[in-house]
Amino acid sequence: MSSYQAEYSVDEQAAIDKEFTRLATNNCYCLDNKSIYLDHAGTTLYAESQVAAAAEQLQRDVICNPHTCRLTGDYVDQVRYKVLEFFNTNEQEYHVIFTANATAGLSLVAENFDFGTSGNFHYCQENHTSVLGMRERVQARAIYMLKEEQISGRDAASVASVASVNGSFKPAATLDNSLVTFSAQCNFSGYKMPLEAIAGIQQHGLPHGPGSRISGEAGMADPSHDNNFYVCLDAASFVATNPLDLQRYQPDYVCFSFYKIFGYPTGVGALLVSRRGAEAFGKRRFFGGGTINYAYPHAMDHQLREVFHQRYEDGTLPFLSIVGLLEGFRTLERLVPRSTTDGGGGGVATMERISRHVHGLAQYLEQQLRELKHPNGQHLIELYNRVGYEERSRQGGIVAFNVRTDTGAFVGFGEIACVAALQGILLRTGCFCNIGACQRYLRLDDALMDGIYKRAGRICGDYFDLIDGQPTGAVRVSFGYMTRREDVDKLLKMLRLSYLATRPQQRLQLIEEQADELPKALKEWAQRRPQLLQLAIYPVKSCAALKIEGGGANWPLTAQGLQYDREWMIVDMNGMAITQKRCTELCLIKPHIRDDQLVLQYGDLSTTVTLPLSLADQAENSSRCRSKVCRQPVEGLDCGDEVAEWLSGYLGMDGLRLLRQSSRRSSPSGEQQQQLSLVNQAQFLLVNRSSVRSLQFEESLDETVDRFRANIIIDTGTAFEELSYKQLTIGQVQFQVEGPCQRCDMICINQRTGERSPDTLTTISRLQSGKMRFGIYISRSSTANSKEQLTCGDVVLAT
Ligand SMILES: *Cc1c(COP(=O)(O)O)cnc(C)c1O
């Protein structure tokens, strides 16, 4: 219905853009292109002037431990005032306890809330896992799970009638205390809970019954009414882009993290506690540092501080970060100033404008996504939200969805993340630490959850994106104050180009054209037995291949895989492994093996550098280093200064080192690990040349094959035959199939030139209707005989 209307003036937009120039350069850890950042629900980005000002402050001032220096203590209290002002309240109404983050705030509430003997803990299904964690700490009689509707009511209007009367509801001394926790904004869907519900719950308890009991005893009393009710609001997602007015809504506890509001610093959050909420806190069971007036070592005797917040701030506060918060607030208010041109007398304040801005973008995106259809009428996007995007009071700047092919099949979110990353778009995929919301929106019943997490072994953060064709998570796009409409358009363009099916006849035509090109070769291969064509060893991770090809050429196998494969790796001055994603020139470093030495050559230049192959020669005076590859720890031996300088020189990066892995990642054992191995640690990647042939680009078939960086290249004559293999034998060696390879970050780099062409991937995705399969991961079925080898020309037998 509505189209996007800019919230900012041209000048405002220009000032904001100037703060994020780093997105236009190649400095992103996660991305390799000009970056479009769409994960503000994960963290928003800090403005460059904010961190410059913070650095300047640190350089200029001597800031001491607040326990030593009154001035720093006063400064920290100044920040408390600012926090209270930000939420339109004051120190008469709320206490500010600085915490490490929102989660630490929730944990503090769980630990200190006094449930008495019959108080209950109620939480919402659509909650962050940090709220679920409260279950382990609370000392409640019973624990109940509510559905969102049981808090908000079926229609928001009926809830809205229970407006706050701007006062706390006096708890009855004769009753025990119950605690209700929910998110002000769902970090999965962006749904905003009607905050009017808070006063209703405090006054009357739960309007729609107690929900389902998760643990503990039921007791005689009605758990939805017969207690004093307190509300803990998880505001982490909400306050990042919305104003929270604590005059109007008065939850007893509010927690959040500052990085979600202005990006920097991390490590600081706050728990706001109302006067009423403070009374429901029991005596603390821990103290330390500034939380006490005194504590005797010789007796169990201590006295907590009088000032409320001091009792809960254990140890030394992150005072250097806290003093930097003021600059964060100032930056926001400078970049998105109160507008005086509309909104009546007072104008529209910063957070209100940001809320409008992100909602406007989300509404625009949702509307565009809804209109995307395949030529056969099937919708491209399945959207996950509760009430649509019309009402800003009910929906924030988050859009969650999955992608479907023209047959209605789901495309895995892992692949969307990959394709997006290749275009420089960073978004989040999975369940976003909100399994309850995931379950709700994806309609996963409890049995299916067991199937996903217990039987299939999915864990948070992995890439088991589809199980039996059912998505286990979603794609989430979320906006911040600096997100531009062009960013949203780029995302839309990516989805259109990569996933909207072309007209059916066009696709047929494409396939026929390819068949025409190679009719003779195709026929020839069809008559042959599948065979091993080529082996590729990558001695230095991410560098060029050492190819073994031609009938009879062979290569030894060790317990880890092909001998010397990925045994060396290049790390930067921080010890981080360098991959082609960060430095495409790596593919120009060519390995040769001559006279028991590894020789590295840069491009076609004649200068080389030589390393001993024998580990014995190597170990002498080399230091040990640790690094991580694909989250797996590896331990390596440093290969010395000569090669380090050679690499730094040719790759144009200071401080590079070459490591030789001394403790190789062991091959997975046990069922659980076998599952995990799919992601990144199978021994071999096998590619079928016939499958690659069906994807022909405007380059030689060899060049395309090289892009996949496989170890074992076979040719079966039939495209995608390998995807049906379960086990196979090459020559004398047996392998089992671990699963299809969905790794796709390298394929956009031409391995001969180092040139990047993101279109490669989208073309492939298109030809395969969104199901990209580049080969299969296989591992040895038995490594008993470590003397085995593979020989080019060996027959490949699939079983
Ligand atoms: C981000 C978030 C959290 C957790 O915040 P931390 O900073 O990781 O402690 C909790 N709840 C919601 C709704 C969030 O969005």
CSV table of C-alpha atoms in Angstrom, one decimal, residues 66-299:
chain,number,residue,atom,x,y,z
A,66,PRO,CA,36.0,4.8,40.6
A,67,HIS,CA,36.8,3.3,43.9
A,68,THR,CA,39.9,5.5,44.0
A,69,CYS,CA,38.7,8.5,42.3
A,70,ARG,CA,35.5,10.3,43.2
A,71,LEU,CA,35.5,12.2,39.9
A,72,THR,CA,35.2,9.0,37.9
A,73,GLY,CA,32.5,7.8,40.3
A,74,ASP,CA,30.6,11.1,39.7
A,75,TYR,CA,31.1,10.7,35.9
A,76,VAL,CA,29.6,7.2,36.1
A,77,ASP,CA,26.7,8.6,38.0
A,78,GLN,CA,26.3,11.2,35.4
A,79,VAL,CA,25.9,8.4,32.9
A,80,ARG,CA,23.1,7.0,35.1
A,81,TYR,CA,21.3,10.3,34.9
A,82,LYS,CA,21.6,10.2,31.1
A,83,VAL,CA,20.3,6.7,30.9
A,84,LEU,CA,17.3,7.6,33.0
A,85,GLU,CA,16.6,10.7,30.9
A,86,PHE,CA,16.9,8.6,27.8
A,87,PHE,CA,14.0,6.6,29.1
A,88,ASN,CA,12.1,9.6,30.3
A,89,THR,CA,12.3,8.8,33.9
A,90,ASN,CA,14.4,9.8,37.0
A,91,GLU,CA,16.2,8.4,40.0
A,92,GLN,CA,13.1,8.7,42.1
A,93,GLU,CA,11.4,6.1,39.9
A,94,TYR,CA,14.2,3.8,38.8
A,95,HIS,CA,17.6,2.5,39.8
A,96,VAL,CA,20.2,2.0,37.2
A,97,ILE,CA,22.4,-1.1,37.7
A,98,PHE,CA,25.2,-1.4,35.1
A,99,THR,CA,25.6,-5.0,33.9
A,100,ALA,CA,27.7,-6.7,31.3
A,101,ASN,CA,24.8,-7.0,28.9
A,102,ALA,CA,21.1,-7.7,28.7
A,103,THR,CA,21.6,-11.3,29.6
A,104,ALA,CA,23.5,-10.4,32.8
A,105,GLY,CA,20.6,-8.2,33.8
A,106,LEU,CA,18.1,-11.0,33.3
A,107,SER,CA,20.3,-13.3,35.3
A,108,LEU,CA,20.5,-10.7,38.2
A,109,VAL,CA,16.7,-10.5,38.3
A,110,ALA,CA,16.4,-14.3,38.3
A,111,GLU,CA,18.9,-14.6,41.1
A,112,ASN,CA,17.5,-11.8,43.3
A,113,PHE,CA,13.7,-11.9,42.8
A,114,ASP,CA,12.0,-13.1,46.0
A,115,PHE,CA,9.3,-15.6,45.1
A,116,GLY,CA,8.5,-16.5,48.7
A,117,THR,CA,7.1,-19.9,49.0
A,118,SER,CA,4.3,-19.8,46.4
A,119,GLY,CA,5.4,-17.3,43.8
A,120,ASN,CA,5.7,-18.5,40.2
A,121,PHE,CA,7.9,-17.6,37.2
A,122,HIS,CA,6.1,-17.0,33.9
A,123,TYR,CA,7.9,-16.5,30.6
A,124,CYS,CA,6.9,-16.1,27.1
A,125,GLN,CA,7.4,-18.8,24.4
A,126,GLU,CA,8.8,-16.3,22.0
A,127,ASN,CA,11.7,-15.3,24.1
A,128,HIS,CA,15.4,-15.0,23.7
A,129,THR,CA,17.3,-18.0,25.2
A,130,SER,CA,18.7,-15.6,27.8
A,131,VAL,CA,15.2,-15.5,29.3
A,132,LEU,CA,14.9,-19.3,29.2
A,133,GLY,CA,18.2,-19.3,31.2
A,134,MET,CA,16.4,-17.6,34.0
A,135,ARG,CA,14.6,-20.9,34.7
A,136,GLU,CA,17.8,-22.3,36.1
A,137,ARG,CA,18.2,-19.5,38.7
A,138,VAL,CA,14.8,-18.6,39.9
A,139,GLN,CA,13.6,-20.1,43.2
A,140,ALA,CA,9.9,-20.2,42.2
A,141,ARG,CA,7.3,-22.7,43.2
A,142,ALA,CA,6.5,-23.5,39.5
A,143,ILE,CA,7.5,-22.3,36.1
A,144,TYR,CA,5.0,-21.6,33.3
A,145,MET,CA,5.3,-20.8,29.6
A,146,LEU,CA,2.9,-18.3,28.1
A,147,LYS,CA,2.1,-17.8,24.4
A,148,GLU,CA,2.5,-14.3,23.2
A,149,GLU,CA,-1.3,-14.0,22.9
A,150,GLN,CA,-1.7,-14.9,26.6
A,151,ILE,CA,0.1,-11.7,27.4
A,152,SER,CA,-1.0,-9.4,24.6
A,153,GLY,CA,-4.6,-10.6,24.4
A,154,ARG,CA,-6.1,-11.7,21.1
A,155,ASP,CA,-6.6,-8.1,20.0
A,156,ALA,CA,-4.4,-5.3,21.2
A,157,ALA,CA,-7.4,-3.0,21.7
A,158,SER,CA,-8.8,-4.9,24.7
A,159,VAL,CA,-5.4,-4.7,26.4
A,160,ALA,CA,-5.0,-1.1,25.6
A,161,SER,CA,-8.0,-0.3,27.8
A,162,VAL,CA,-6.0,-1.3,30.8
A,163,ALA,CA,-3.8,1.7,30.5
A,164,SER,CA,-1.2,2.6,33.1
A,165,VAL,CA,-2.5,4.9,35.8
A,166,ASN,CA,1.1,6.0,36.3
A,167,GLY,CA,1.5,4.6,39.7
A,168,SER,CA,2.8,1.4,41.1
A,169,PHE,CA,0.3,-1.2,42.3
A,170,LYS,CA,0.9,-1.7,45.9
A,171,PRO,CA,1.8,-5.3,46.5
A,172,ALA,CA,-0.1,-7.1,49.3
A,173,ALA,CA,2.1,-8.1,52.1
A,174,THR,CA,0.2,-11.3,52.6
A,175,LEU,CA,0.9,-12.6,49.1
A,176,ASP,CA,4.0,-14.0,47.5
A,177,ASN,CA,5.5,-12.5,44.4
A,178,SER,CA,5.3,-13.9,40.9
A,179,LEU,CA,7.4,-12.7,38.0
A,180,VAL,CA,6.3,-12.4,34.3
A,181,THR,CA,9.1,-11.9,31.7
A,182,PHE,CA,8.6,-11.1,28.0
A,183,SER,CA,10.3,-9.2,25.2
A,184,ALA,CA,9.1,-5.7,24.3
A,185,GLN,CA,10.1,-6.6,20.7
A,186,CYS,CA,10.6,-10.1,19.4
A,187,ASN,CA,14.1,-10.3,18.0
A,188,PHE,CA,13.0,-13.0,15.5
A,189,SER,CA,9.9,-11.3,13.9
A,190,GLY,CA,10.0,-7.7,15.2
A,191,TYR,CA,6.6,-8.1,16.7
A,192,LYS,CA,6.1,-5.5,19.5
A,193,MET,CA,4.2,-6.5,22.6
A,194,PRO,CA,1.5,-4.0,23.6
A,195,LEU,CA,3.2,-2.4,26.6
A,196,GLU,CA,-0.2,-1.6,28.0
A,197,ALA,CA,-0.2,-5.2,29.1
A,198,ILE,CA,2.4,-4.4,31.8
A,199,ALA,CA,0.1,-2.4,34.0
A,200,GLY,CA,-2.7,-4.9,33.5
A,201,ILE,CA,-0.5,-7.7,34.7
A,202,GLN,CA,0.8,-5.8,37.7
A,203,GLN,CA,-2.7,-4.9,38.7
A,204,HIS,CA,-4.7,-8.1,37.8
A,205,GLY,CA,-2.3,-10.8,37.0
A,206,LEU,CA,-2.4,-12.8,33.7
A,207,PRO,CA,-5.5,-12.0,31.6
A,208,HIS,CA,-5.6,-15.3,29.8
A,209,GLY,CA,-4.6,-17.9,32.3
A,210,PRO,CA,-1.3,-19.2,33.4
A,211,GLY,CA,-0.1,-21.0,30.2
A,212,SER,CA,1.5,-24.4,30.4
A,213,ARG,CA,3.4,-25.6,33.5
A,214,ILE,CA,7.0,-26.5,32.6
A,215,SER,CA,8.3,-27.5,36.0
A,216,GLY,CA,7.5,-27.3,39.7
A,217,GLU,CA,4.4,-27.9,41.8
A,218,ALA,CA,1.0,-26.4,40.8
A,219,GLY,CA,-0.1,-25.6,44.3
A,220,MET,CA,-3.7,-24.7,45.4
A,221,ALA,CA,-3.7,-21.0,44.4
A,222,ASP,CA,-4.6,-19.8,40.8
A,223,PRO,CA,-1.1,-19.1,39.4
A,224,SER,CA,-2.5,-16.4,37.1
A,225,HIS,CA,-4.0,-14.2,39.8
A,226,ASP,CA,-3.3,-15.2,43.4
A,227,ASN,CA,0.1,-13.4,43.8
A,228,ASN,CA,1.6,-10.0,43.5
A,229,PHE,CA,2.7,-9.7,39.9
A,230,TYR,CA,5.9,-8.1,38.7
A,231,VAL,CA,7.0,-7.6,35.1
A,232,CYS,CA,10.5,-8.0,33.8
A,233,LEU,CA,10.8,-6.5,30.3
A,234,ASP,CA,13.5,-7.8,28.0
A,235,ALA,CA,14.0,-4.6,26.1
A,236,ALA,CA,17.2,-5.5,24.3
A,237,SER,CA,15.7,-5.5,20.9
A,238,PHE,CA,13.0,-2.9,21.4
A,239,VAL,CA,15.1,0.0,22.8
A,240,ALA,CA,17.7,-0.3,20.0
A,241,THR,CA,15.3,1.5,17.6
A,242,ASN,CA,12.3,2.6,19.7
A,243,PRO,CA,11.7,5.1,22.4
A,244,LEU,CA,10.8,3.5,25.7
A,245,ASP,CA,8.9,5.9,27.9
A,246,LEU,CA,9.1,4.8,31.5
A,247,GLN,CA,6.6,7.5,32.7
A,248,ARG,CA,4.0,5.8,30.6
A,249,TYR,CA,4.9,2.1,31.0
A,250,GLN,CA,6.4,1.0,34.2
A,251,PRO,CA,7.8,-2.5,34.1
A,252,ASP,CA,9.5,-3.4,37.4
A,253,TYR,CA,12.7,-4.5,35.6
A,254,VAL,CA,14.1,-3.5,32.2
A,255,CYS,CA,17.2,-4.9,30.7
A,256,PHE,CA,19.2,-4.1,27.6
A,257,SER,CA,22.7,-3.7,26.1
A,258,PHE,CA,24.1,-0.4,24.9
A,259,TYR,CA,25.8,-1.8,21.8
A,260,LYS,CA,22.4,-2.5,20.2
A,261,ILE,CA,21.6,1.2,20.5
A,262,PHE,CA,24.7,2.8,19.3
A,263,GLY,CA,27.2,0.1,18.4
A,264,TYR,CA,30.0,0.9,20.9
A,265,PRO,CA,31.1,0.0,23.4
A,266,THR,CA,30.3,-3.7,24.0
A,267,GLY,CA,30.4,-5.2,27.4
A,268,VAL,CA,28.0,-2.7,29.1
A,269,GLY,CA,24.3,-3.0,29.6
A,270,ALA,CA,21.9,-2.0,32.3
A,271,LEU,CA,19.2,-3.3,34.4
A,272,LEU,CA,16.7,-0.7,35.4
A,273,VAL,CA,14.7,-1.5,38.6
A,274,SER,CA,11.6,0.4,39.6
A,275,ARG,CA,11.1,1.3,43.3
A,276,ARG,CA,8.4,-1.4,43.4
A,277,GLY,CA,10.8,-3.9,41.8
A,278,ALA,CA,13.5,-3.1,44.2
A,279,GLU,CA,11.3,-4.1,47.1
A,280,ALA,CA,10.8,-7.5,45.6
A,281,PHE,CA,14.5,-8.3,45.5
A,282,GLY,CA,15.6,-10.5,48.4
A,283,LYS,CA,18.9,-10.4,50.2
A,284,ARG,CA,21.8,-10.9,47.9
A,285,ARG,CA,23.7,-14.2,48.1
A,286,PHE,CA,26.9,-12.8,46.7
A,287,PHE,CA,29.1,-9.7,47.2
A,288,GLY,CA,32.4,-8.5,46.1
A,289,GLY,CA,34.3,-5.3,45.4
A,290,GLY,CA,32.2,-2.2,45.8
A,291,THR,CA,29.0,-4.0,46.8
A,292,ILE,CA,29.6,-3.8,50.6
A,293,ASN,CA,30.4,-1.4,53.4
A,294,TYR,CA,32.6,-4.0,55.0
A,295,ALA,CA,33.2,-7.8,55.2
A,296,TYR,CA,35.2,-9.6,57.9
A,297,PRO,CA,37.5,-12.3,56.8
A,298,HIS,CA,37.5,-13.9,60.2
A,299,ALA,CA,33.7,-14.2,60.5
